[in-house]
Short mmCIF file of N, CA and C in Angstrom, two decimals:
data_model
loop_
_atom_site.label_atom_id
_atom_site.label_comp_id
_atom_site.label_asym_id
_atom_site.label_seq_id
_atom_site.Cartn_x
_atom_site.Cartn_y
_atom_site.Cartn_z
N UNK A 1 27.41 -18.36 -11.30
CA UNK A 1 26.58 -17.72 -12.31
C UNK A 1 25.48 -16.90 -11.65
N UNK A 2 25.16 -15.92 -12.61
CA UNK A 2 23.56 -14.85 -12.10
C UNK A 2 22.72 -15.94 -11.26
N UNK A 3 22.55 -16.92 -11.98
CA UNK A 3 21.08 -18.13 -11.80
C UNK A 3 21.27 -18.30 -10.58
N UNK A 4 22.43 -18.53 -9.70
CA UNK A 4 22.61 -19.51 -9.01
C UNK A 4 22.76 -18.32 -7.40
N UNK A 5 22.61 -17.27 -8.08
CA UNK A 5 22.57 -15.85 -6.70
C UNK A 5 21.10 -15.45 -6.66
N UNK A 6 19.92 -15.55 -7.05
CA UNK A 6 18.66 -15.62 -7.07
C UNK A 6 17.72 -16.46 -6.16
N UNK A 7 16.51 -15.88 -6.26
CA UNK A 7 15.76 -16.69 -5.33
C UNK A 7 14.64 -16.40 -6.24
N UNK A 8 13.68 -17.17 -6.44
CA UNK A 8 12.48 -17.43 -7.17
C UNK A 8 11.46 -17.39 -5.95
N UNK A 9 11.02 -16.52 -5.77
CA UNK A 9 10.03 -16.01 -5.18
C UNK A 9 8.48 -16.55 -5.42
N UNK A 10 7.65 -17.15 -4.42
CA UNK A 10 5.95 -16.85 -4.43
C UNK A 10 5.31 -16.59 -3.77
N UNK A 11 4.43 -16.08 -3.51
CA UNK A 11 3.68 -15.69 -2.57
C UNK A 11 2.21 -15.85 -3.01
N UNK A 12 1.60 -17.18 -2.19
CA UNK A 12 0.04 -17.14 -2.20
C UNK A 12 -0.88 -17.28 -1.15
N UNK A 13 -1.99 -16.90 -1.21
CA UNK A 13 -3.37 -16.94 -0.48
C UNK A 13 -4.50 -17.83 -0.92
N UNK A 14 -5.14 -18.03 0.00
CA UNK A 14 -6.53 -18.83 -0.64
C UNK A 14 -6.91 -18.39 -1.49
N UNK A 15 -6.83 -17.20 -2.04
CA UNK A 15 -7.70 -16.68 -3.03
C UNK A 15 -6.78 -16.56 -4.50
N UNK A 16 -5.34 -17.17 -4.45
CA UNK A 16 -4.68 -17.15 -5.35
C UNK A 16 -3.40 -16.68 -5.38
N UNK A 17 -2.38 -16.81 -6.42
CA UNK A 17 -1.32 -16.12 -6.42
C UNK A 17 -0.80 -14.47 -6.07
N UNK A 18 -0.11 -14.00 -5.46
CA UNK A 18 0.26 -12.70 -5.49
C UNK A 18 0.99 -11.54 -5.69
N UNK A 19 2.32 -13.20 -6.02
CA UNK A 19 3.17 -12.44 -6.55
C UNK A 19 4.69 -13.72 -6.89
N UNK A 20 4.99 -13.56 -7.84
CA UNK A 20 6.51 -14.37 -8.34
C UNK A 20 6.92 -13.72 -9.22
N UNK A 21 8.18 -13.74 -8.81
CA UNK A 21 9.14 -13.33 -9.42
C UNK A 21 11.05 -13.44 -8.57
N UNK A 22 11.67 -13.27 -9.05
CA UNK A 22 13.00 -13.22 -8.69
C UNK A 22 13.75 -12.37 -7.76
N UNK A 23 14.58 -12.73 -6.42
CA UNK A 23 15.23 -12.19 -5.80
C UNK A 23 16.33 -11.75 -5.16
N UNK A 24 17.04 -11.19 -4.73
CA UNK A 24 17.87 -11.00 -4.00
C UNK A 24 18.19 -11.18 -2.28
N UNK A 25 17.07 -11.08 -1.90
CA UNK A 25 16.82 -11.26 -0.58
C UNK A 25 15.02 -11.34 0.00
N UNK A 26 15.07 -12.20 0.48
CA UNK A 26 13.89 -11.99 1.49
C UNK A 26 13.75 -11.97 2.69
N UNK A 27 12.72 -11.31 3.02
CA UNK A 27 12.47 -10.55 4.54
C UNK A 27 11.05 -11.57 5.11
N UNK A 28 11.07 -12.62 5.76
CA UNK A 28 9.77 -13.28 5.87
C UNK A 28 9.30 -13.00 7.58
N UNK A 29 7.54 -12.27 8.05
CA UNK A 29 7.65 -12.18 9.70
C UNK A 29 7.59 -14.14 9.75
N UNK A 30 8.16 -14.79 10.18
CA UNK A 30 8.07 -15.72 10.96
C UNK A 30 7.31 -16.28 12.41
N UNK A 31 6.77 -17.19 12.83
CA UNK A 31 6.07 -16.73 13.88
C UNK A 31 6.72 -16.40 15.31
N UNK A 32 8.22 -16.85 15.13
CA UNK A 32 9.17 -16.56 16.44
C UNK A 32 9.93 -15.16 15.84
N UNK A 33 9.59 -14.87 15.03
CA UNK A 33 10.58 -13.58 14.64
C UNK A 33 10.84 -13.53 13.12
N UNK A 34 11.66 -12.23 12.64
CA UNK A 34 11.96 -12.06 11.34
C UNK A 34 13.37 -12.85 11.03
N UNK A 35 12.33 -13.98 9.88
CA UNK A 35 13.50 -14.30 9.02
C UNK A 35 14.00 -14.14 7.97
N UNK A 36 15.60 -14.24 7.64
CA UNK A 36 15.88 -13.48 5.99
C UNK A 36 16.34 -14.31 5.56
N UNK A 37 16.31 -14.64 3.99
CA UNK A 37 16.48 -16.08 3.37
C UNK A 37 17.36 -15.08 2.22
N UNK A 38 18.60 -15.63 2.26
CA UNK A 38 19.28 -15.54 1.14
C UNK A 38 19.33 -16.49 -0.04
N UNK A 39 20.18 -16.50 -1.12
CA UNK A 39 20.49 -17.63 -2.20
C UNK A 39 21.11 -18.43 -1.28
N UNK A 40 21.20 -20.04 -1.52
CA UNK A 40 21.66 -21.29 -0.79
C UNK A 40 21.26 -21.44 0.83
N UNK A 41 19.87 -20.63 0.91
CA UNK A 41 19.66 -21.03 2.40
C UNK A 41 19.37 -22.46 2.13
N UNK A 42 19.33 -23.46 3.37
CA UNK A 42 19.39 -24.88 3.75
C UNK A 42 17.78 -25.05 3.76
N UNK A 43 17.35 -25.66 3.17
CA UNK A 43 15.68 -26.53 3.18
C UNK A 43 15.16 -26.17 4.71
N UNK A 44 13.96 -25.34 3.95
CA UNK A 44 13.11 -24.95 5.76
C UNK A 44 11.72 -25.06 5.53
N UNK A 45 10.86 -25.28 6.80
CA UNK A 45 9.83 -25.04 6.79
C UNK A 45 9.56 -24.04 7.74
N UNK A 46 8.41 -22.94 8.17
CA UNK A 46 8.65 -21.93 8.81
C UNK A 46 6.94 -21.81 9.49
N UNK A 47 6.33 -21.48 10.17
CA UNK A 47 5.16 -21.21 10.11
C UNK A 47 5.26 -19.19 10.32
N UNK A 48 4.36 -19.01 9.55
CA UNK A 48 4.39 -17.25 9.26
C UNK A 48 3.47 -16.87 10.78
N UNK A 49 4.02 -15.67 10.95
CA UNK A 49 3.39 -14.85 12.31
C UNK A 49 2.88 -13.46 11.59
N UNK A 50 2.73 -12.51 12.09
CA UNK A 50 2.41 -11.20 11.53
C UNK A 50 3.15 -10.38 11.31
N UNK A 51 3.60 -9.71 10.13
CA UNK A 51 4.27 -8.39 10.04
C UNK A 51 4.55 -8.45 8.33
N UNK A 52 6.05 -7.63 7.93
CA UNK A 52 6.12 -7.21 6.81
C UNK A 52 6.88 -8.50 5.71
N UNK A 53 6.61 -8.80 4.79
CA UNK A 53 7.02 -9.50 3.49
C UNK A 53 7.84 -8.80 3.02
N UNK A 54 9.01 -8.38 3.01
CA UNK A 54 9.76 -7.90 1.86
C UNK A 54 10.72 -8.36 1.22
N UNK A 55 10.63 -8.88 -0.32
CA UNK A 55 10.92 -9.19 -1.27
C UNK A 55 11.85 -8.60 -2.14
N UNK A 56 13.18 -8.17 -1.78
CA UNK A 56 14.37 -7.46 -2.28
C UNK A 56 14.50 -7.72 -3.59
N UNK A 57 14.76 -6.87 -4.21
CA UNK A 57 14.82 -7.47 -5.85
C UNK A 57 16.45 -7.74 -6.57
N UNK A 58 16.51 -8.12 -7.51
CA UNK A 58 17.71 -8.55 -8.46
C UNK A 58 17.94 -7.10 -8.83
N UNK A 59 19.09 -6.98 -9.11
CA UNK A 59 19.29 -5.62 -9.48
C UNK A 59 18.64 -5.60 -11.20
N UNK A 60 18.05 -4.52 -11.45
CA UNK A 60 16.90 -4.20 -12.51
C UNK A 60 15.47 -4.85 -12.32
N UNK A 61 15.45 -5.46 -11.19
CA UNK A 61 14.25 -6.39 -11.20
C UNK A 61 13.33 -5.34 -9.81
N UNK A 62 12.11 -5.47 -9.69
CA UNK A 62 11.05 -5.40 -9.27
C UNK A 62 10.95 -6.23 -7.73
N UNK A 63 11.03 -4.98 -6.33
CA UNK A 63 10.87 -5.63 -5.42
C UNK A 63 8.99 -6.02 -4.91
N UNK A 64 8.94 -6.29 -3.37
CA UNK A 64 7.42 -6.47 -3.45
C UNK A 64 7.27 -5.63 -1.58
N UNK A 65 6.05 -5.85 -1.43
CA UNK A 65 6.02 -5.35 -0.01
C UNK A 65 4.82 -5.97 0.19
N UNK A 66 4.76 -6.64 1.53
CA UNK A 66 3.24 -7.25 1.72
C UNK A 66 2.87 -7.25 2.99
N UNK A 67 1.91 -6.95 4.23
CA UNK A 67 1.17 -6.96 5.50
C UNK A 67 1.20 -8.71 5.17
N UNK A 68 1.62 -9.43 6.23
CA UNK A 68 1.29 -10.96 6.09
C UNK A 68 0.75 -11.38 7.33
N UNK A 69 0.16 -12.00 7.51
CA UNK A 69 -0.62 -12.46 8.51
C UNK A 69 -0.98 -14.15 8.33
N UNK A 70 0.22 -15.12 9.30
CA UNK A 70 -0.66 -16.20 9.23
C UNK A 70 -0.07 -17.38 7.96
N UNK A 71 -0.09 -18.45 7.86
CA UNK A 71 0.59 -19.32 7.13
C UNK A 71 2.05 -19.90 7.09
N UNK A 72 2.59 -20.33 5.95
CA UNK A 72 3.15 -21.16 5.77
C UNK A 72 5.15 -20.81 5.01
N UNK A 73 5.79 -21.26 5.18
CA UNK A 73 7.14 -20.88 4.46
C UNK A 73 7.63 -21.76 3.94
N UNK A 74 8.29 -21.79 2.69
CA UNK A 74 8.85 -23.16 2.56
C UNK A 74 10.04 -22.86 1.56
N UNK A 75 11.40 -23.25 2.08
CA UNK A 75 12.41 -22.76 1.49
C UNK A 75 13.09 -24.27 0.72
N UNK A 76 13.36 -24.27 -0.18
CA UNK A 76 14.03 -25.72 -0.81
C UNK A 76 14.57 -25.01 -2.18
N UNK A 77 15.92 -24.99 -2.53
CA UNK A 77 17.14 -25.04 -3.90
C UNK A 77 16.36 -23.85 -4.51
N UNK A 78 16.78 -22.90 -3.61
CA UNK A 78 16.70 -21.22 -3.88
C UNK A 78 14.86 -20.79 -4.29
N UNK A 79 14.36 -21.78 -4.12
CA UNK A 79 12.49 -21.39 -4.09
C UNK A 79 12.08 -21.08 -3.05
N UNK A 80 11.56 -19.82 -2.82
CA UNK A 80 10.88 -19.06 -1.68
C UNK A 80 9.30 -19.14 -1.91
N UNK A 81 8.38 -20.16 -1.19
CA UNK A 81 7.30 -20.36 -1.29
C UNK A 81 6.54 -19.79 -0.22
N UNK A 82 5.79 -18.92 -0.21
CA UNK A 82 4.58 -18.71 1.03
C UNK A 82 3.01 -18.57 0.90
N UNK A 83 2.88 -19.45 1.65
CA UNK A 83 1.25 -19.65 1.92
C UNK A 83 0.75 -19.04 3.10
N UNK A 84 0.30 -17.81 2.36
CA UNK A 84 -0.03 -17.24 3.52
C UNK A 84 -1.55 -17.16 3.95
N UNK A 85 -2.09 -17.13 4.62
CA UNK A 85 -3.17 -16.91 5.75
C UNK A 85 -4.01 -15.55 4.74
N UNK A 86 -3.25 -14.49 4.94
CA UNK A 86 -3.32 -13.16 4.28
C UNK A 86 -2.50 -12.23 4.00
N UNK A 87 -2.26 -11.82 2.88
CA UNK A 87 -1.21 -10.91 2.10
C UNK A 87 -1.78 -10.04 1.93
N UNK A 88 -1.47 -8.22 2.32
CA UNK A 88 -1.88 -7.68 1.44
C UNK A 88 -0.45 -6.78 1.09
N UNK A 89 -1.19 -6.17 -0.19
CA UNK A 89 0.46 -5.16 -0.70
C UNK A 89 -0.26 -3.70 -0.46
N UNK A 90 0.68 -3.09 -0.76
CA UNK A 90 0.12 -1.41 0.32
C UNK A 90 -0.95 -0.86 -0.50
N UNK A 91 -0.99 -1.07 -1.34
CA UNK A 91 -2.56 -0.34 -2.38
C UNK A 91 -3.70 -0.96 -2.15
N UNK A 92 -3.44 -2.19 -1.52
CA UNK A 92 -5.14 -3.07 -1.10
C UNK A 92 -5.62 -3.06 0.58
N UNK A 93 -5.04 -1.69 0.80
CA UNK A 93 -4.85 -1.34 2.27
C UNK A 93 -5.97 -0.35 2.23
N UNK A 94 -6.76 -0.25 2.89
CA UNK A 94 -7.92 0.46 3.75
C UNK A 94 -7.79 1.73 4.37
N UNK A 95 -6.69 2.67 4.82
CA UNK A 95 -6.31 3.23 5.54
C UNK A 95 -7.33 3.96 6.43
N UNK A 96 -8.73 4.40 5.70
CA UNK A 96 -9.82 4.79 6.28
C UNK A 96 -10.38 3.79 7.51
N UNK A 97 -10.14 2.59 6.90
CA UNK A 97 -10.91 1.22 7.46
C UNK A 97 -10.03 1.16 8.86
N UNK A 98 -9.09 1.12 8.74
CA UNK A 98 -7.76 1.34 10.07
C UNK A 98 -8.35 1.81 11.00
N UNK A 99 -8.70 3.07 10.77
CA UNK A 99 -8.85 3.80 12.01
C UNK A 99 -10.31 3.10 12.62
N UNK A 100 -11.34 2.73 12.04
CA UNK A 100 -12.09 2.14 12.68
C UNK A 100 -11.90 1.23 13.84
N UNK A 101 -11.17 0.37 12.88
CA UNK A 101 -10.87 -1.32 13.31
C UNK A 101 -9.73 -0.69 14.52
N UNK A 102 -9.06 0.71 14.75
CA UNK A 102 -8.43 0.61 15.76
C UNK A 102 -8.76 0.86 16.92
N UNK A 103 -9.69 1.82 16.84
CA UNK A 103 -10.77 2.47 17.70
C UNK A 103 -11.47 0.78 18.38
N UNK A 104 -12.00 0.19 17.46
CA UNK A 104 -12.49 -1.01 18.20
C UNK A 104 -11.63 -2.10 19.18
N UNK A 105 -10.71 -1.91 18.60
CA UNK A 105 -9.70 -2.81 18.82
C UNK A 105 -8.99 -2.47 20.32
N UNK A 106 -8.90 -0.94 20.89
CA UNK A 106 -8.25 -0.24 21.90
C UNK A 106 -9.73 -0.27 22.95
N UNK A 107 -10.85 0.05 22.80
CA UNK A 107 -11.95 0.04 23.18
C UNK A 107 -12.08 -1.56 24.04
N UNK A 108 -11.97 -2.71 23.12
CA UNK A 108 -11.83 -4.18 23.83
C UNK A 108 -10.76 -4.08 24.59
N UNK A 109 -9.83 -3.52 24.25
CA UNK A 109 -8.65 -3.91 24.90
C UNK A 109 -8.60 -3.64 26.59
N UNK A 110 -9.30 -2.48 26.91
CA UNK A 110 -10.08 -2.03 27.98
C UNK A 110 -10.36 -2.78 29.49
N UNK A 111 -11.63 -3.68 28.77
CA UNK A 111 -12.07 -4.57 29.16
C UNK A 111 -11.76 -6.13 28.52
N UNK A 112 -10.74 -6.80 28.22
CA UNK A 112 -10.94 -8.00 27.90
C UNK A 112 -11.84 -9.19 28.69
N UNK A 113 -12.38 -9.72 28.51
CA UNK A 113 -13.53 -10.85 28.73
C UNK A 113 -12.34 -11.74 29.20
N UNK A 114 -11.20 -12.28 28.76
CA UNK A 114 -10.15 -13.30 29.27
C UNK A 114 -8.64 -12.77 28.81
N UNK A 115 -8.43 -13.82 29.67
CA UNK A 115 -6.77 -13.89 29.00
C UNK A 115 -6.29 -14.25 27.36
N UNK A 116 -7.38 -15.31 26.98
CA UNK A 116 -7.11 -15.54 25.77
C UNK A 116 -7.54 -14.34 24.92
N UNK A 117 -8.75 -14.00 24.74
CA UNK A 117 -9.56 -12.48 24.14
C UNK A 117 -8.33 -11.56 24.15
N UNK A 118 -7.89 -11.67 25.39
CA UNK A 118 -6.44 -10.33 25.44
C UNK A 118 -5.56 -10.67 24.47
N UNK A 119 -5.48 -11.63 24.44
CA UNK A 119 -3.94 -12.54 23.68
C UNK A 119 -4.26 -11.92 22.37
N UNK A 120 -5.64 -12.55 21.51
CA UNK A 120 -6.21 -12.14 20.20
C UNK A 120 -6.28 -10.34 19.95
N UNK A 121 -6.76 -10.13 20.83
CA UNK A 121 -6.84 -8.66 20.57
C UNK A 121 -5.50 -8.14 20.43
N UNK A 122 -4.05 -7.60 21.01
CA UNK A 122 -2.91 -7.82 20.56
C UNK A 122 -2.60 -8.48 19.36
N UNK A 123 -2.88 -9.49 19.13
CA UNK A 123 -2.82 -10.09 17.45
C UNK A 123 -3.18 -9.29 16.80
N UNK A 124 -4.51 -8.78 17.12
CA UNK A 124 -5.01 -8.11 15.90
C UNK A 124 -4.70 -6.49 16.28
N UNK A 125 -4.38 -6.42 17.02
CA UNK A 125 -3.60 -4.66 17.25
C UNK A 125 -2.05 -4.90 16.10
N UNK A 126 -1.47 -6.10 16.61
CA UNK A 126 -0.08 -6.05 15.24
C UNK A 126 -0.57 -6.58 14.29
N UNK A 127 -1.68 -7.09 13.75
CA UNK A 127 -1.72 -6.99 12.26
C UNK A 127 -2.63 -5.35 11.83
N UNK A 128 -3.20 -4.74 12.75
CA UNK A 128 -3.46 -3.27 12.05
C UNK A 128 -2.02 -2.35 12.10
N UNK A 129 -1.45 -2.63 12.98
CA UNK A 129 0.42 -1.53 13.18
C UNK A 129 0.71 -1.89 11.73
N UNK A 130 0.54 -3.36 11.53
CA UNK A 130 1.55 -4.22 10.17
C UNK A 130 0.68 -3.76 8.94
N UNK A 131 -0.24 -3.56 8.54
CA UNK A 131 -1.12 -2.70 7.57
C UNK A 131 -0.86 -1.48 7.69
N UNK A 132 -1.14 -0.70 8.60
CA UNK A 132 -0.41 0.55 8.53
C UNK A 132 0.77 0.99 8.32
N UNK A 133 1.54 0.31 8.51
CA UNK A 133 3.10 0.30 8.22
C UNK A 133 3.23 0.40 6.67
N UNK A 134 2.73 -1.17 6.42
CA UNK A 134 2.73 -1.10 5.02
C UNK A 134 2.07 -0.50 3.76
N UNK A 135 1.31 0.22 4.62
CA UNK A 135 0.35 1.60 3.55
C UNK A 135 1.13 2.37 3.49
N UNK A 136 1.94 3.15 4.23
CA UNK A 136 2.85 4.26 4.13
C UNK A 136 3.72 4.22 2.50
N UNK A 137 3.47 2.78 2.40
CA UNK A 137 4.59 2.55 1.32
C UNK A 137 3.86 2.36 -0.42
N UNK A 138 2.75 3.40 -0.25
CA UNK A 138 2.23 2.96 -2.08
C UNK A 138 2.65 4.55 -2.48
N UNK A 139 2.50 4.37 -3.68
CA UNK A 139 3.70 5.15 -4.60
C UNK A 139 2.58 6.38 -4.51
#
């Protein structure tokens, strides 16, 4: 049946829900890499890394697109749950703000203070690529 080729989609943040609704496929960044969760994937837990959310839709249905950064996955009898750290979808994107935060961001990169500082700074160089990416995409 339709029901049983679906995925029930959520996506939340500390600050609340962001999005549910029904799918066809999902695109989750994972923290070892991109994972895709079809209908009857096997019970998972996942911890989220940085990059793109995409939320394939049912045919007539409404896909999603989200910058994710950080949190949680949880796959169990076609429910796609994520707790994420931070979501954004391409209209709550800054694009002005970007270029700042990149300028700062290439500037440290320069000089890092440590190995770890280096490590973070790269983090936060792919979550501005992963915002920018996903700005390209508002209507």
């Amino acid at each position: 049946t339709a029901e049983t080729e679906t995925l029930l989609v959520h996506v939340v943040t500390p600050e609340g829900a962001l999005h549910e609704g029904e799918a066809a496929f999902v695109a989750v960044p994972a923290a070892d890499g991109e994972l895709g969760v079809l209908p009857h994937h096997t019970p998972l837990i996942a911890q989220l890394g940085i990059g793109e959310l995409r939320v394939q839709p049912t045919e007539g249905g409404e896909g999603a697109l989200f910058a994710v950064r950080g949190g949680f996955l949880q796959v169990v009898a076609d429910k796609v749950t994520l707790l994420a750290t931070e979501a954004l979808p391409p209209a709550e994107i800054d694009t002005e703000a970007l270029e700042e935060e990149r300028k700062e961001i290439l500037e440290k990169l320069l000089h890092p203070a440590s190995d770890e500082e280096y490590r973070e700074l790269l983090a936060e160089r792919r979550w501005l690529e992963t915002r920018e990416k996903v700005a390209k995409h508002t209507a």
